[in-house]
Amino acid sequence: MSQPTSDVQRIMSLRSELERHNRLYYQAAQPEISDQQFDALMHELIELEQRHPELVSPDSPSQRVGGDPVEGFEQVAHDPPMLSLDNSYNLEEVSEWVARVQRQVPDEALSYIAELKLDGVSISLLYEDGLLAQAVTRGNGSFGDDVTSNVRTLRSLPLRLSGKPPARLVLRGEIFMPWTVFEALNQRRQEEGQPLYANPRNTTAGTIRLLDSREVARRQLEIAVYQSASELGVDTHGKILERLTEFGLPVRSQWSRCADVDALRDYIDGWRLARKDLPFETDGVVIKVDSLRLQQELGNTSKAPRWAVAYKFAAEQAQTKVLGISVQVGRTGALTPVAELEPVLLAGTTVKRATLHNYEDLARKDVRVGDTVLLEKGGDIIPKVVEVDLTLRREDSEPFELPSHCPVCNSPVVRFEGEVALRCINPVCPAIVRETLSHFVSRNAMDIEGLGDKLIDQLLRERLIVDVTSLYRLRQEDLEILDGWGSKSAENVLAEIDKSKGRTLANLLFALGIRFVGVRVAKILAEHFRHLDRLIAASPEELQAIDEIGPKVAASIRLFFEDPHQSQRIEALRAAGVSFEQPGDDSVRSDSVLSGKTLVLTGTLASLSRSEAKQRLEALGARVSGSVSKKTDLVVAGESAGSKLTKAQDLGIEVIDEARLLQLLADP
Ligand code: IVH
């Protein structure tokens, strides 16, 4: 047994050690220890804190690993509102902006700060007494989502500031995903046969709104701070950036003081190419009037400050030839035309193919085989065809004809009303079968490890499988004789397949590939019905009565289960011994007045934390949701409840106070 006092000391020293290594890694870019050593220290801290829960504090580095998933985010008002920036696209427009600003303050000598414009997601941060207290997304500028639990996991953001920050400090910054992290994430998705993310910005936006902060912690997002909405006792923006740096905040070092338009031009031109070597995505330069007094005088329009402007770099373009137009068939049968290109270098990578989105897009641009086209790589990693150079078109070229048949299985294609996509609807189309298999085994679905796309292709080629149900009929003697296999690898894969029979109903529902049923909806359905047969028997009305399930999703679910081909597939899975059940949590009661009810918590509760309230309500069989809708049964309004309470009153939903909640918890 270790001495408590030495535990306390060790906790304190581990915390400062870990924060020091964080700073070395993220700010100085000079790590002294390996990632493994860092993880080991973190592990030790977490273990010690578990032994002494009374010592856990919100600024402990252990808080960065994330906590229990939440149901939704609280809406928070921005004060002042988060403005956007006006854009300029060439140096002339920058000069015009400078002239315009000068006209507004004719007698003043202007100078500027130029900063890189990071392409991420803007965030508002609140530090109270030096501690990170709140992080809110931009939202619509006036209200955003409180994503504090997610932002806490960003290791480059100090949970406690150094120096002497003001008691209340409101900052603006950008959360972004470095290229290496983005590429590793996509690499993993490719291996798992999942669709790739388009660009770091969208991935960041999706990540910061994840409900599970532990998953956010795994994604390794970074953050930069570039603006203070609080008084710092200085007179220029440049000095603000210096102060923020002293507080230990991650300010990007590439900012520069510029005396005039010429200096601004040099800064912009300097980064036009150099930005490609930066470890993160930038889409321009932000120019700000340096003097805070003049910023004040210039003021804002309703949308953007007059004292700042963004210069946007042009998307990179290249010309090349279309060698052919091929057609890909996805899991849902949608046909996507793809331009096969003469390889060309664009923004650092060799491009051989470009998606043409859909046939409408292709027809509008009238892309033909043999054409010379202009490619562009903007924010997306997948290049797109901007336009055809008609002056270079060959006279004998012909417009691309819409396929009337699936290029893979040759059955007639259809177009559903209201959709642009052409679809192959042959359920045994080899392309659909392959994509369906790849989805079925993927991580959030049946999670059959070791069964990647290459093996699926091999098994299909050898005709050992024909659809997802045949996976469960594979035999050792069929597999071990295959090229590149042995008895051990056959055994391993079979064991993994066998293991997948015990996955949850939520996994199975996602794996089945029902339209509009993603991971989240699958989980909601599984927890509501608990057995696949009950879901199959559910009417559209029953489905729509569930929180978050609308008419579109309900209709798609009905359509799926009414399809005889799908029924057959489901029966084959049942026969193979695949579990159709959502494992119950024995500690959850189903006999309380709250069981099956959807509750929303709002405002501050005095006697228990929101996560505690949520946990206890869930143990009584209630569901705690983040937003009020017609499907909410009960709203618990704590101290200073806001928009959710108003909404509940508007909808005539029963509202109770904390005292009543405590009664219900005590005597359910
Ligand atoms: S200042 C009131 N500085 O660009 C001015 N914004 O297109 C607030 N951005 O919403 C913005 N880097 O998300 C500023 N160095 C930088 C920036 C930056 C990226 C983002 C920010 C803003 C958007 C406007």
XYZ file of C-alpha atoms and ligand atoms in Angstrom:
692
model
C 0.000 0.000 0.000
C 1.371 3.374 -0.910
C 1.099 6.331 1.415
C -1.740 8.708 0.548
C 0.549 11.718 0.939
C 2.998 10.318 -1.554
C 0.059 9.536 -3.843
C -0.947 13.180 -3.689
C 2.594 14.254 -4.444
C 2.877 11.799 -7.275
C -0.440 12.992 -8.763
C 0.774 16.593 -8.661
C 4.121 15.805 -10.194
C 2.560 13.596 -12.889
C 0.205 16.418 -13.817
C 2.925 18.979 -14.236
C 5.127 16.457 -16.052
C 2.341 15.610 -18.489
C 1.506 19.263 -19.132
C 5.184 20.012 -19.691
C 5.430 17.221 -22.263
C 2.265 18.502 -23.895
C 3.846 21.924 -24.277
C 7.085 20.439 -25.570
C 5.164 18.411 -28.121
C 2.581 20.920 -29.320
C 4.192 24.299 -28.792
C 7.907 23.762 -28.980
C 7.620 20.770 -31.353
C 10.503 19.253 -29.369
C 9.210 16.167 -27.591
C 11.525 14.693 -24.981
C 9.711 11.385 -24.539
C 8.009 8.909 -26.860
C 4.241 8.593 -27.240
C 4.406 5.295 -25.343
C 6.219 6.888 -22.427
C 3.624 9.661 -22.409
C 0.807 7.117 -22.372
C 2.447 5.248 -19.507
C 2.616 8.420 -17.377
C -1.005 9.207 -18.234
C -1.990 5.694 -17.260
C -0.320 6.008 -13.928
C -2.096 9.326 -13.280
C -5.492 7.902 -14.185
C -4.972 4.946 -11.901
C -3.948 7.138 -8.991
C -6.900 9.465 -9.557
C -9.242 6.492 -9.598
C -7.948 5.589 -6.181
C -8.453 9.182 -5.019
C -11.538 10.467 -6.835
C -11.673 13.447 -4.466
C -8.449 14.709 -6.047
C -9.693 14.741 -9.651
C -9.840 18.330 -10.891
C -11.105 19.668 -14.216
C -7.630 20.857 -15.227
C -5.976 17.474 -14.721
C -4.466 16.158 -17.965
C -6.381 12.933 -17.277
C -9.542 14.814 -18.243
C -8.275 14.850 -21.807
C -9.083 11.194 -22.451
C -12.792 11.976 -22.662
C -15.771 10.931 -20.600
C -19.149 9.239 -20.899
C -21.050 9.904 -24.130
C -23.688 12.629 -24.001
C -27.147 12.683 -25.605
C -26.771 16.083 -27.181
C -25.268 19.526 -26.726
C -26.616 22.474 -24.786
C -27.128 25.636 -26.848
C -25.160 28.626 -25.624
C -25.460 32.276 -26.683
C -22.368 34.041 -28.053
C -21.641 37.374 -26.469
C -20.474 39.151 -28.553
C -21.830 37.238 -31.581
C -19.238 35.324 -33.619
C -18.839 37.255 -36.841
C -17.611 35.978 -40.150
C -15.119 37.655 -42.516
C -15.560 39.331 -45.884
C -13.565 37.603 -48.587
C -11.226 38.889 -51.273
C -9.826 36.765 -54.054
C -6.964 38.772 -55.523
C -4.452 41.408 -54.534
C -6.455 44.145 -56.209
C -9.371 43.462 -53.900
C -6.985 43.614 -50.959
C -5.751 47.053 -52.097
C -9.350 48.199 -52.457
C -10.091 47.064 -48.921
C -7.039 48.928 -47.606
C -8.126 52.089 -49.463
C -11.662 51.753 -48.130
C -10.461 51.406 -44.551
C -8.170 54.407 -44.969
C -11.078 56.503 -46.266
C -13.008 55.716 -43.098
C -10.169 56.877 -40.845
C -8.479 59.430 -43.148
C -6.167 60.993 -40.585
C -4.781 57.798 -39.104
C -1.631 55.882 -39.941
C -2.728 52.272 -40.464
C -0.727 49.131 -39.995
C -1.837 45.523 -40.166
C -1.390 42.040 -38.801
C -1.445 39.240 -41.344
C -2.219 35.703 -40.168
C -2.702 32.389 -41.878
C -6.322 31.443 -42.360
C -6.634 27.948 -40.974
C -9.246 25.804 -42.627
C -11.078 24.230 -39.737
C -14.002 24.897 -37.463
C -14.229 28.093 -35.445
C -14.702 27.882 -31.729
C -15.288 30.281 -28.858
C -13.398 29.550 -25.638
C -14.052 30.820 -22.147
C -11.378 30.741 -19.438
C -12.492 31.609 -15.923
C -9.779 32.316 -13.367
C -7.327 30.766 -15.774
C -9.248 27.505 -16.147
C -10.872 26.324 -19.352
C -14.577 26.640 -18.519
C -16.460 26.419 -21.789
C -16.027 25.837 -25.525
C -18.845 26.610 -27.936
C -19.056 26.075 -31.703
C -19.877 29.021 -33.954
C -23.339 27.658 -34.814
C -25.315 30.443 -36.455
C -23.045 33.106 -34.937
C -25.509 33.980 -32.159
C -25.950 30.511 -30.661
C -23.665 27.500 -30.790
C -23.262 24.046 -29.261
C -21.493 23.611 -25.945
C -18.776 21.114 -26.874
C -16.577 21.664 -23.805
C -16.195 17.968 -23.037
C -14.881 17.393 -26.546
C -12.559 20.409 -26.634
C -11.013 19.380 -23.305
C -9.519 16.400 -25.100
C -7.396 18.602 -27.401
C -3.918 18.217 -26.062
C -2.617 21.447 -27.592
C -5.076 23.514 -25.546
C -4.036 24.288 -21.946
C -6.702 23.449 -19.380
C -5.009 25.978 -17.078
C -3.349 29.161 -18.327
C 0.064 30.371 -17.216
C 0.917 33.951 -16.278
C -1.747 36.394 -15.138
C -4.772 36.098 -17.398
C -7.878 38.203 -16.642
C -10.532 36.531 -14.477
C -12.769 36.125 -17.503
C -11.186 35.570 -20.898
C -13.222 34.943 -24.054
C -11.192 33.804 -27.058
C -11.792 32.788 -30.633
C -9.866 30.122 -32.440
C -9.927 27.343 -34.970
C -9.986 23.596 -34.425
C -8.375 21.625 -37.223
C -7.063 18.212 -38.151
C -3.412 17.993 -39.255
C -2.801 16.288 -42.592
C -0.971 13.312 -41.070
C -3.882 12.584 -38.734
C -6.389 12.955 -41.556
C -4.424 10.662 -43.831
C -3.999 7.985 -41.171
C -7.724 8.100 -40.469
C -8.575 7.667 -44.135
C -5.998 4.910 -44.482
C -7.785 3.006 -41.720
C -11.161 3.631 -43.296
C -9.890 2.336 -46.605
C -8.648 -0.848 -44.957
C -12.029 -1.268 -43.337
C -13.794 -0.672 -46.618
C -15.519 2.449 -45.320
C -16.096 5.539 -47.456
C -13.255 8.044 -47.225
C -13.556 11.488 -45.667
C -13.413 14.292 -48.211
C -11.179 16.777 -46.405
C -9.791 17.647 -42.977
C -12.254 20.494 -42.404
C -15.437 18.444 -42.787
C -13.881 15.667 -40.740
C -13.077 18.161 -37.992
C -16.627 19.533 -38.074
C -18.018 16.011 -37.742
C -15.560 15.054 -35.024
C -16.143 18.063 -32.782
C -19.854 17.271 -32.711
C -19.399 13.603 -31.782
C -21.326 12.678 -28.673
C -18.549 10.448 -27.389
C -15.621 12.553 -26.196
C -13.414 9.459 -25.920
C -13.679 9.060 -29.676
C -12.838 12.769 -30.090
C -9.718 12.238 -27.969
C -8.638 9.471 -30.333
C -8.936 11.719 -33.388
C -6.056 14.012 -32.340
C -7.544 17.345 -33.349
C -5.496 20.497 -32.834
C -6.411 24.081 -32.108
C -5.063 27.576 -32.719
C -6.222 30.765 -31.023
C -6.284 34.040 -32.996
C -8.619 36.528 -31.382
C -9.553 37.835 -27.950
C -12.979 39.217 -27.176
C -11.778 40.321 -23.743
C -9.805 43.357 -22.694
C -6.119 42.508 -22.137
C -4.803 45.951 -21.309
C -2.919 46.318 -24.597
C -3.505 48.604 -27.580
C -2.797 46.423 -30.616
C -3.860 43.042 -31.967
C -0.200 42.051 -32.301
C 0.250 42.572 -28.565
C -2.854 40.479 -27.919
C -1.262 37.608 -29.826
C 1.883 38.020 -27.736
C -0.097 38.031 -24.495
C -2.029 34.917 -25.526
C 1.270 33.205 -26.282
C 2.510 34.108 -22.777
C -0.593 32.501 -21.298
C 0.582 29.269 -22.934
C -2.139 29.353 -25.589
C -1.471 27.832 -29.018
C -1.031 30.901 -31.242
C 0.304 30.062 -34.716
C 3.711 31.614 -35.046
C 3.334 32.563 -38.705
C 1.626 35.904 -38.074
C 3.384 39.075 -39.158
C 3.213 42.854 -38.711
C 2.693 44.545 -42.079
C 3.109 48.305 -42.532
C 1.356 48.672 -45.885
C -0.151 46.985 -48.945
C 3.292 46.026 -50.262
C 4.084 44.168 -47.065
C 0.694 42.459 -47.191
C 1.378 41.398 -50.776
C 4.754 39.949 -49.785
C 3.164 37.985 -46.955
C 0.432 36.592 -49.217
C 2.833 35.740 -52.039
C 5.252 34.196 -49.594
C 2.661 31.747 -48.291
C 0.973 31.009 -51.610
C 3.372 28.118 -52.242
C 4.995 27.697 -48.842
C 1.659 26.797 -47.247
C 1.808 23.419 -48.959
C 4.613 22.437 -46.621
C 2.594 23.275 -43.523
C 1.298 20.287 -41.553
C -2.286 21.617 -41.740
C -4.689 22.966 -44.315
C -4.869 26.735 -44.918
C -7.261 28.390 -47.327
C -6.016 31.951 -47.187
C -4.661 34.840 -45.177
C -6.550 36.990 -42.661
C -5.618 40.674 -42.533
C -6.524 42.686 -39.436
C -6.060 46.354 -38.579
C -3.473 46.296 -35.786
C -4.684 49.203 -33.628
C -7.505 48.172 -31.292
C -8.665 51.775 -31.036
C -9.065 51.929 -34.831
C -10.775 48.522 -34.858
C -13.300 49.974 -32.465
C -13.759 53.047 -34.605
C -14.212 51.047 -37.801
C -16.749 48.737 -36.173
C -18.676 45.863 -37.703
C -21.376 45.332 -40.252
C -24.099 42.926 -39.169
C -22.047 40.071 -40.591
C -18.355 40.896 -40.458
C -15.877 43.339 -38.964
C -14.837 46.253 -41.193
C -11.336 46.077 -39.718
C -10.522 42.619 -41.089
C -10.661 40.832 -44.411
C -9.854 37.330 -45.634
C -7.750 36.739 -48.734
C -8.606 33.346 -50.202
C -6.019 31.356 -52.135
C -7.299 30.069 -55.455
C -7.930 26.333 -55.689
C -5.179 24.571 -57.544
C -5.937 23.613 -61.083
C -4.413 21.491 -63.826
C -5.304 20.458 -67.348
C -5.418 16.907 -68.602
C -7.125 14.533 -70.990
C -10.074 12.235 -70.412
C -9.009 8.748 -71.493
C -12.300 7.123 -70.640
C -15.411 7.356 -68.536
C -16.096 4.369 -66.331
C -19.006 3.662 -64.070
C -18.818 2.504 -60.458
C -21.637 0.679 -58.741
C -21.922 1.272 -55.003
C -23.532 -0.702 -52.184
C -26.887 0.970 -52.698
C -26.691 0.254 -56.426
C -26.095 3.912 -57.317
C -24.071 4.326 -60.504
C -21.310 6.932 -60.309
C -19.482 8.014 -63.440
C -15.718 8.405 -63.041
C -13.354 10.154 -65.462
C -10.216 8.120 -66.177
C -7.491 10.684 -66.787
C -4.071 11.002 -68.292
C -2.024 11.191 -65.059
C -1.306 14.778 -64.040
C 0.377 16.380 -61.042
C -2.037 18.478 -58.973
C -1.360 19.986 -55.532
C 1.326 17.468 -54.750
C -0.331 14.236 -55.881
C -0.652 12.439 -59.189
C -4.262 12.376 -60.256
C -5.549 9.577 -62.479
C -9.262 9.666 -61.808
C -11.880 12.251 -60.941
C -15.410 11.651 -59.832
C -18.139 13.162 -61.956
C -20.648 12.974 -59.106
C -23.676 11.809 -61.057
C -25.096 11.843 -64.548
C -26.684 15.241 -64.166
C -23.319 16.713 -63.316
C -21.715 14.856 -66.208
C -24.402 15.957 -68.664
C -24.248 19.574 -67.529
C -20.494 19.725 -68.033
C -20.817 17.554 -71.163
C -17.586 15.724 -70.455
C -16.629 13.407 -73.332
C -13.954 10.808 -73.873
C -10.984 12.527 -75.542
C -11.805 15.942 -74.071
C -9.253 18.177 -72.400
C -10.556 19.176 -69.001
C -9.649 21.552 -66.221
C -9.283 19.812 -62.864
C -9.476 21.480 -59.505
C -8.502 20.446 -56.056
C -10.108 22.841 -53.627
C -10.894 21.842 -50.086
C -11.517 18.237 -51.099
C -8.835 15.630 -51.558
C -10.782 14.154 -54.461
C -10.292 16.366 -57.507
C -13.210 17.436 -59.608
C -13.647 18.329 -63.254
C -14.399 22.058 -63.471
C -14.975 22.422 -67.192
C -14.157 21.134 -70.638
C -11.884 23.159 -72.886
C -14.189 23.226 -75.916
C -11.530 24.776 -78.167
C -9.582 21.538 -77.891
C -12.506 19.185 -78.450
C -12.170 16.771 -81.352
C -14.789 17.093 -84.029
C -15.727 13.435 -83.985
C -16.308 13.358 -80.205
C -19.649 12.154 -78.990
C -21.592 12.920 -75.850
C -21.406 10.274 -73.175
C -24.465 8.114 -73.260
C -26.331 7.255 -70.112
C -26.094 3.553 -69.473
C -29.408 1.773 -69.750
C -27.909 -1.299 -68.096
C -25.673 -1.913 -65.110
C -22.065 -2.111 -66.320
C -21.397 -4.965 -63.911
C -24.427 -7.288 -64.123
C -26.133 -5.884 -67.200
C -29.599 -5.644 -65.673
C -31.667 -2.589 -66.600
C -31.062 0.452 -64.433
C -33.813 2.571 -62.899
C -34.166 6.111 -61.654
C -36.423 6.596 -58.640
C -38.689 9.598 -58.566
C -37.044 12.612 -57.026
C -33.538 11.144 -57.299
C -30.747 11.995 -59.720
C -28.894 8.708 -59.315
C -29.335 5.855 -61.739
C -29.496 2.617 -59.810
C -28.954 -1.030 -60.418
C -31.638 -2.811 -58.410
C -30.482 -6.358 -59.001
C -29.867 -7.647 -55.462
C -27.374 -10.212 -56.742
C -25.354 -7.749 -58.839
C -21.720 -8.694 -58.089
C -20.771 -5.074 -57.424
C -23.583 -4.625 -54.916
C -22.824 -7.997 -53.323
C -19.174 -7.072 -52.889
C -19.875 -3.637 -51.425
C -22.578 -5.096 -49.186
C -20.140 -7.699 -47.859
C -17.484 -5.100 -47.264
C -19.988 -3.013 -45.285
C -21.323 -6.036 -43.380
C -17.912 -6.970 -41.970
C -16.825 -3.382 -41.207
C -16.082 -2.141 -37.707
C -19.386 -0.558 -36.708
C -21.262 -3.404 -38.340
C -20.448 -7.074 -37.607
C -16.808 -6.164 -37.032
C -15.244 -9.271 -38.553
C -11.580 -8.553 -38.131
C -9.159 -9.847 -40.722
C -11.743 -9.994 -43.486
C -10.657 -7.063 -45.627
C -11.586 -6.197 -49.196
C -8.804 -8.342 -50.663
C -9.994 -11.491 -48.904
C -13.601 -10.756 -49.780
C -12.594 -10.493 -53.439
C -10.701 -13.776 -53.226
C -13.608 -15.603 -51.582
C -16.009 -14.220 -54.177
C -13.686 -15.214 -57.004
C -13.393 -18.721 -55.648
C -17.178 -18.777 -55.283
C -16.886 -19.695 -51.629
C -19.254 -16.896 -50.753
C -22.119 -15.374 -52.700
C -23.628 -13.035 -50.123
C -23.330 -12.107 -46.439
C -25.201 -15.174 -45.230
C -22.746 -17.550 -46.904
C -19.958 -16.195 -44.682
C -21.483 -18.292 -41.923
C -21.261 -21.450 -44.037
C -17.536 -21.234 -44.728
C -15.584 -24.323 -43.702
C -12.009 -24.842 -42.588
C -11.271 -27.291 -45.413
C -12.443 -24.790 -48.072
C -10.277 -21.991 -46.783
C -6.982 -23.638 -45.849
C -6.304 -24.802 -49.399
C -6.635 -21.310 -50.871
C -3.690 -19.457 -52.317
C -1.882 -17.658 -49.515
C -3.914 -19.295 -46.741
C -2.931 -21.935 -44.219
C -4.739 -23.793 -41.509
C -3.914 -21.097 -38.959
C -5.229 -18.160 -40.987
C -8.348 -20.137 -41.927
C -8.919 -20.904 -38.264
C -8.500 -17.262 -37.276
C -10.934 -15.917 -39.831
C -13.511 -18.594 -38.963
C -13.170 -17.751 -35.290
C -13.764 -14.070 -36.076
C -16.813 -14.913 -38.171
C -18.130 -17.072 -35.377
C -17.562 -14.286 -32.873
C -19.650 -11.923 -35.010
C -22.753 -14.038 -34.373
C -22.853 -12.554 -30.907
C -22.779 -8.891 -31.971
C -25.523 -6.601 -30.720
C -28.750 -5.897 -32.561
C -27.430 -2.356 -33.114
C -24.434 -3.777 -34.985
C -26.628 -6.111 -37.010
C -29.074 -3.364 -37.984
C -26.266 -1.172 -39.239
C -24.717 -4.164 -41.030
C -27.939 -4.917 -42.910
C -27.470 -1.650 -44.798
C -30.993 -0.263 -44.538
C -31.165 3.155 -46.204
C -30.963 6.033 -43.700
C -30.095 3.644 -40.865
C -26.603 4.678 -39.813
C -24.815 3.796 -36.590
C -26.869 6.170 -34.472
C -30.323 5.274 -35.780
C -29.406 1.575 -35.539
C -28.608 2.029 -31.873
C -31.839 3.904 -31.167
C -33.879 1.195 -32.886
C -32.026 -1.618 -31.140
C -32.513 -0.080 -27.729
C -36.160 0.524 -28.361
C -37.143 -2.859 -29.813
C -34.421 -5.055 -28.270
C -35.186 -7.888 -30.711
C -35.140 -7.836 -34.514
C -38.517 -9.585 -34.739
C -40.151 -6.785 -32.810
C -38.686 -4.220 -35.186
C -39.820 -6.258 -38.202
C -43.355 -6.283 -36.804
C -43.409 -2.537 -36.056
C -45.863 -0.339 -37.968
C -44.778 2.984 -39.500
C -46.703 4.750 -36.720
C -44.862 2.832 -34.035
C -41.560 3.679 -35.693
C -42.348 7.347 -35.993
C -43.341 7.566 -32.360
C -39.667 7.044 -31.474
C -37.599 10.128 -30.738
C -35.424 11.000 -33.768
C -37.196 8.644 -36.198
C -39.076 10.582 -38.891
C -41.365 9.487 -41.722
C -38.546 9.079 -44.242
C -36.564 6.688 -42.041
C -39.714 4.826 -40.969
C -40.756 4.290 -44.589
C -37.305 3.064 -45.550
C -37.306 0.544 -42.680
C -40.729 -0.792 -43.679
C -39.693 -1.064 -47.329
C -36.621 -3.021 -46.345
C -38.391 -5.614 -44.224
C -41.193 -6.060 -46.739
C -38.681 -7.014 -49.444
C -38.826 -10.843 -49.787
C -35.145 -10.946 -50.687
C -34.269 -9.255 -47.385
C -36.589 -11.588 -45.435
C -34.775 -14.534 -46.921
C -31.459 -13.042 -45.949
C -32.649 -12.429 -42.395
C -33.939 -15.998 -42.066
C -30.601 -17.338 -43.295
C -28.801 -15.259 -40.656
C -31.173 -16.563 -38.007
C -30.535 -20.141 -39.115
C -26.787 -19.499 -38.942
C -27.172 -18.573 -35.282
C -26.641 -14.811 -35.564
C -28.051 -13.076 -32.492
C -31.064 -10.835 -33.104
C -31.047 -9.422 -29.613
C -29.854 -6.234 -28.041
C -28.182 -7.399 -24.832
C -30.126 -6.013 -21.904
C -28.556 -4.129 -19.091
C -29.659 -6.044 -15.991
C -29.313 -2.967 -13.858
C -31.958 -1.152 -15.913
C -35.453 -1.315 -14.510
C -38.487 -1.602 -16.710
C -41.177 -1.270 -14.032
C -40.700 2.330 -12.901
C -42.979 5.215 -13.916
C -40.046 6.583 -15.873
C -39.209 3.489 -17.892
C -39.594 4.015 -21.601
C -40.012 7.772 -21.129
C -37.928 10.369 -22.944
C -36.652 13.153 -20.701
C -34.705 16.329 -21.321
C -32.587 17.983 -18.635
C -32.084 21.725 -18.860
C -30.673 24.440 -16.650
C -28.450 23.797 -13.642
C -29.298 21.210 -11.023
C -28.160 22.083 -7.530
C -27.910 18.705 -5.856
C -26.502 16.495 -8.568
C -24.515 16.842 -11.774
C -26.214 16.413 -15.073
C -24.300 13.230 -15.893
C -25.237 11.779 -12.529
C -28.904 12.637 -13.085
C -28.718 11.091 -16.512
C -27.126 7.920 -15.224
C -29.746 7.483 -12.510
C -32.621 8.186 -14.884
C -31.277 5.661 -17.360
C -31.013 3.077 -14.638
C -34.752 3.558 -14.178
C -35.263 2.794 -17.845
C -35.680 6.397 -19.066
C -33.980 7.874 -22.101
C -32.308 11.240 -21.688
C -32.317 13.308 -24.845
C -30.464 16.522 -25.651
C -33.299 18.382 -27.328
C -36.990 18.974 -26.789
C -39.424 17.725 -29.423
C -42.993 16.472 -29.685
C -41.674 13.104 -28.571
C -40.344 14.387 -25.249
C -42.372 13.116 -22.297
C -40.946 15.210 -19.517
C -38.602 18.189 -19.118
C -36.624 18.695 -15.928
C -35.940 22.415 -15.547
C -33.150 23.418 -13.182
C -31.872 26.875 -12.271
C -31.876 29.438 -15.147
C -33.288 27.042 -17.743
C -33.493 28.715 -21.150
C -34.723 27.963 -24.639
C -35.524 24.313 -23.954
C -37.917 25.232 -21.208
C -39.689 27.741 -23.466
C -39.943 25.135 -26.174
C -41.377 22.559 -23.760
C -43.989 25.090 -22.625
C -44.853 25.902 -26.232
C -45.339 22.219 -26.979
C -47.362 21.657 -23.815
C -44.867 19.136 -22.424
C -44.922 18.422 -18.708
C -42.154 20.302 -16.871
C -40.928 19.345 -13.410
C -38.407 20.984 -11.098
C -35.431 19.524 -9.330
C -37.345 18.703 -6.138
C -39.821 16.588 -8.110
C -36.988 14.894 -9.960
C -35.384 13.918 -6.664
C -38.698 12.496 -5.505
C -39.015 10.434 -8.659
C -35.458 9.183 -8.332
C -36.028 8.210 -4.722
C -39.376 6.550 -5.285
C -39.743 5.583 -8.899
S -10.561 36.214 -37.291
C -14.191 38.644 -36.088
N -8.364 34.869 -37.847
O -12.108 31.983 -40.965
C -13.123 37.939 -36.850
N -10.455 33.915 -38.467
O -13.941 32.920 -43.064
C -13.095 36.510 -36.547
N -10.265 31.689 -39.505
O -14.964 32.312 -38.936
C -12.232 35.734 -37.412
N -8.078 31.525 -39.380
O -13.300 30.396 -38.432
C -9.707 34.887 -37.933
N -6.352 33.764 -38.223
C -7.680 33.799 -38.302
C -8.420 32.735 -38.863
C -9.812 32.832 -38.938
C -9.207 30.925 -39.758
C -11.667 31.307 -39.821
C -12.666 31.624 -38.743
C -13.657 32.533 -39.391
C -13.495 32.199 -40.834
C -14.001 33.311 -41.731
